[in-house]
Backbone as JSON, one array per atom type, in Angstrom:
{
  "sequence": "MINIQSTQQLGLALRSARKQLELTQSELALAAGVGVRFIVDLEAGKPTVRLETVMRVIEALGGQVMLDGLPDMTEAP",
  "N": [[-38.79, 67.66, 11.88], [-37.36, 67.93, 9.38], [-38.1, 70.76, 7.08], [-36.52, 70.46, 3.5], [-35.45, 71.8, 1.11], [-33.33, 72.95, -0.61], [-30.22, 71.78, -2.34], [-27.96, 72.48, -1.04], [-28.97, 72.75, 1.7], [-29.83, 70.61, 2.78], [-27.53, 69.41, 1.91], [-26.32, 70.95, 4.51], [-27.83, 69.55, 7.08], [-27.68, 66.88, 6.84], [-24.57, 67.38, 7.84], [-25.16, 67.98, 10.1], [-26.36, 65.95, 11.43], [-25.01, 63.79, 11.5], [-22.5, 65.51, 13.03], [-23.59, 65.47, 14.93], [-24.02, 63.11, 16.12], [-21.51, 62.52, 16.14], [-19.88, 61.17, 13.96], [-16.68, 60.74, 11.75], [-16.37, 62.4, 8.79], [-15.45, 60.58, 7.08], [-15.84, 57.81, 8.76], [-18.4, 58.16, 8.34], [-18.79, 57.56, 5.91], [-17.49, 54.85, 5.72], [-19.51, 53.52, 7.15], [-22.15, 53.78, 5.78], [-21.08, 52.9, 3.24], [-20.28, 54.57, 1.24], [-17.35, 56.47, -0.49], [-15.89, 58.13, 0.62], [-15.13, 61.43, -0.82], [-17.66, 61.35, -1.5], [-19.58, 61.63, 0.42], [-18.16, 64.5, 1.3], [-18.62, 65.69, -1.08], [-22.03, 65.54, -0.62], [-22.54, 66.8, 2.1], [-21.42, 69.5, 0.74], [-23.6, 70.55, -0.47], [-23.42, 69.86, -3.11], [-25.21, 69.42, -6.61], [-25.05, 67.19, -8.08], [-25.17, 64.88, -6.69], [-26.15, 61.18, -6.92], [-29.38, 60.12, -5.92], [-29.58, 57.55, -5.22], [-27.28, 57.03, -3.73], [-27.68, 58.84, -2.01], [-29.5, 58.4, -0.25], [-28.46, 55.9, 1.25], [-26.89, 56.96, 2.48], [-28.23, 59.07, 4.03], [-29.97, 56.72, 5.45], [-27.73, 55.1, 6.71], [-26.98, 57.53, 8.96], [-29.18, 56.84, 10.57], [-31.58, 58.16, 9.91], [-34.71, 58.96, 7.51], [-36.45, 59.29, 4.8], [-39.17, 61.53, 4.08], [-41.93, 62.41, 2.27], [-44.33, 65.21, 1.76], [-46.93, 66.1, 0.48], [-48.13, 65.2, -1.54], [-49.66, 63.59, -3.65], [-50.89, 60.43, -1.99], [-49.11, 57.31, -3.02], [-49.54, 54.93, -2.53], [-52.12, 53.75, -2.03], [-54.93, 52.64, -3.84], [-56.69, 53.43, -6.62]],
  "CA": [[-38.87, 67.25, 10.66], [-36.65, 69.16, 8.95], [-38.34, 71.0, 5.68], [-35.29, 70.5, 3.18], [-35.85, 72.71, -0.13], [-32.06, 72.74, -1.64], [-29.0, 70.33, -1.79], [-27.37, 72.99, -0.06], [-30.21, 72.46, 3.56], [-29.57, 68.43, 2.94], [-25.83, 69.15, 3.05], [-26.09, 71.0, 6.03], [-28.71, 68.37, 7.43], [-26.66, 65.87, 7.15], [-23.76, 67.33, 8.29], [-24.99, 67.89, 11.33], [-26.23, 64.65, 12.18], [-23.04, 63.06, 11.47], [-21.51, 66.39, 13.99], [-24.41, 64.92, 16.37], [-23.97, 61.21, 16.33], [-19.89, 62.43, 16.61], [-19.17, 60.65, 13.85], [-16.53, 61.63, 11.1], [-16.57, 62.11, 7.58], [-14.76, 58.55, 7.28], [-16.62, 56.7, 9.59], [-19.96, 57.79, 7.69], [-19.11, 56.27, 4.09], [-17.88, 53.51, 5.86], [-20.88, 53.29, 6.91], [-23.31, 53.61, 4.08], [-20.83, 52.42, 1.75], [-19.42, 55.6, 0.01], [-16.12, 57.64, -0.47], [-15.65, 60.64, 1.4], [-15.62, 62.12, -1.45], [-19.06, 61.34, -1.65], [-19.59, 62.85, 1.51], [-17.67, 65.26, 1.14], [-19.5, 66.82, -2.18], [-23.19, 65.23, -0.31], [-22.16, 67.94, 2.66], [-21.21, 71.28, 0.06], [-24.71, 70.59, -1.71], [-23.36, 69.83, -4.56], [-26.65, 68.99, -6.54], [-25.05, 66.64, -8.76], [-24.86, 63.19, -6.22], [-27.08, 60.15, -7.06], [-30.35, 59.74, -4.82], [-30.03, 56.44, -4.52], [-26.56, 56.64, -2.6], [-27.85, 60.44, -0.44], [-30.59, 57.74, 0.83], [-27.91, 54.43, 2.29], [-25.99, 57.77, 3.21], [-29.37, 59.64, 5.37], [-29.92, 55.65, 6.74], [-26.16, 55.14, 7.32], [-27.47, 58.09, 10.0], [-30.55, 56.12, 11.14], [-32.98, 59.14, 9.31], [-35.44, 58.62, 6.7], [-36.65, 60.79, 3.82], [-40.63, 61.86, 4.16], [-42.35, 63.28, 1.29], [-45.47, 65.69, 2.27], [-47.91, 67.6, -0.13], [-47.71, 64.81, -3.39], [-50.39, 62.21, -3.68], [-50.24, 58.53, -1.6], [-49.17, 56.39, -4.09], [-50.12, 53.3, -1.32], [-54.33, 54.02, -2.03], [-55.71, 52.47, -4.61], [-57.71, 55.25, -7.51]],
  "C": [[-38.0, 68.01, 9.84], [-37.34, 69.48, 7.44], [-36.63, 70.86, 4.74], [-35.86, 71.32, 1.27], [-34.54, 73.25, -1.29], [-31.43, 71.9, -1.4], [-28.93, 70.65, -0.9], [-28.13, 72.57, 1.6], [-29.85, 70.86, 3.6], [-28.21, 68.43, 3.09], [-25.96, 69.21, 4.34], [-26.77, 70.18, 7.4], [-27.97, 67.86, 8.54], [-25.27, 65.55, 8.05], [-23.64, 67.36, 9.8], [-25.75, 67.12, 12.0], [-25.24, 64.29, 12.03], [-22.42, 63.79, 12.49], [-22.05, 65.42, 15.13], [-24.4, 63.24, 16.63], [-22.17, 61.16, 16.54], [-19.48, 61.19, 15.87], [-18.15, 61.93, 12.32], [-16.34, 61.51, 9.33], [-16.36, 60.36, 6.59], [-15.54, 57.73, 7.59], [-18.47, 56.96, 8.66], [-19.88, 57.27, 6.11], [-18.56, 56.16, 4.36], [-19.23, 53.09, 5.9], [-22.01, 53.25, 6.28], [-22.33, 53.49, 3.34], [-20.35, 53.48, 1.12], [-18.55, 55.58, -0.12], [-16.51, 58.59, 0.74], [-15.17, 61.21, 0.41], [-16.93, 62.56, -1.64], [-19.72, 62.63, -0.52], [-19.11, 63.81, 1.82], [-18.11, 66.66, -0.08], [-21.18, 66.93, -1.66], [-23.54, 66.78, 0.93], [-22.41, 69.05, 1.86], [-22.3, 71.01, -0.52], [-24.55, 70.6, -3.11], [-24.45, 68.93, -4.59], [-26.4, 67.68, -7.54], [-24.95, 65.1, -8.5], [-26.15, 62.51, -6.93], [-27.57, 59.81, -5.8], [-29.9, 58.72, -4.61], [-28.14, 56.27, -3.3], [-26.86, 57.75, -1.81], [-28.92, 59.08, 0.12], [-29.72, 56.2, 1.44], [-27.08, 55.98, 3.14], [-26.92, 57.91, 4.89], [-29.84, 58.03, 6.12], [-28.87, 55.39, 7.99], [-26.68, 56.26, 8.67], [-28.5, 57.92, 10.48], [-31.81, 57.18, 10.42], [-33.47, 58.62, 7.86], [-35.96, 59.97, 5.56], [-38.82, 60.37, 4.19], [-41.01, 63.06, 3.23], [-44.1, 63.99, 1.34], [-46.04, 66.49, 1.28], [-48.27, 66.47, -1.4], [-49.29, 63.65, -2.65], [-49.91, 61.12, -2.4], [-50.11, 58.13, -2.74], [-49.57, 54.73, -3.81], [-51.76, 53.05, -1.81], [-54.74, 53.55, -3.47], [-56.36, 53.47, -5.47], [-59.1, 54.45, -7.44]]
}
């Protein structure tokens, strides 16, 4: 598990995952249904990218987002 604390760290982690999968930015963009410019901005840590689209890129890389330290919202109060 990777502890992500900034958009720059997220970008670096996603770039690393893409390279490990031997995907180009264009191939990842196609797999995630986004534009290449979005992948470039995401990997650069641009803080204005849309979360929904980021989630699609993470899914296209075979990853998932997990939150730690927050209350479990699936439990009834």
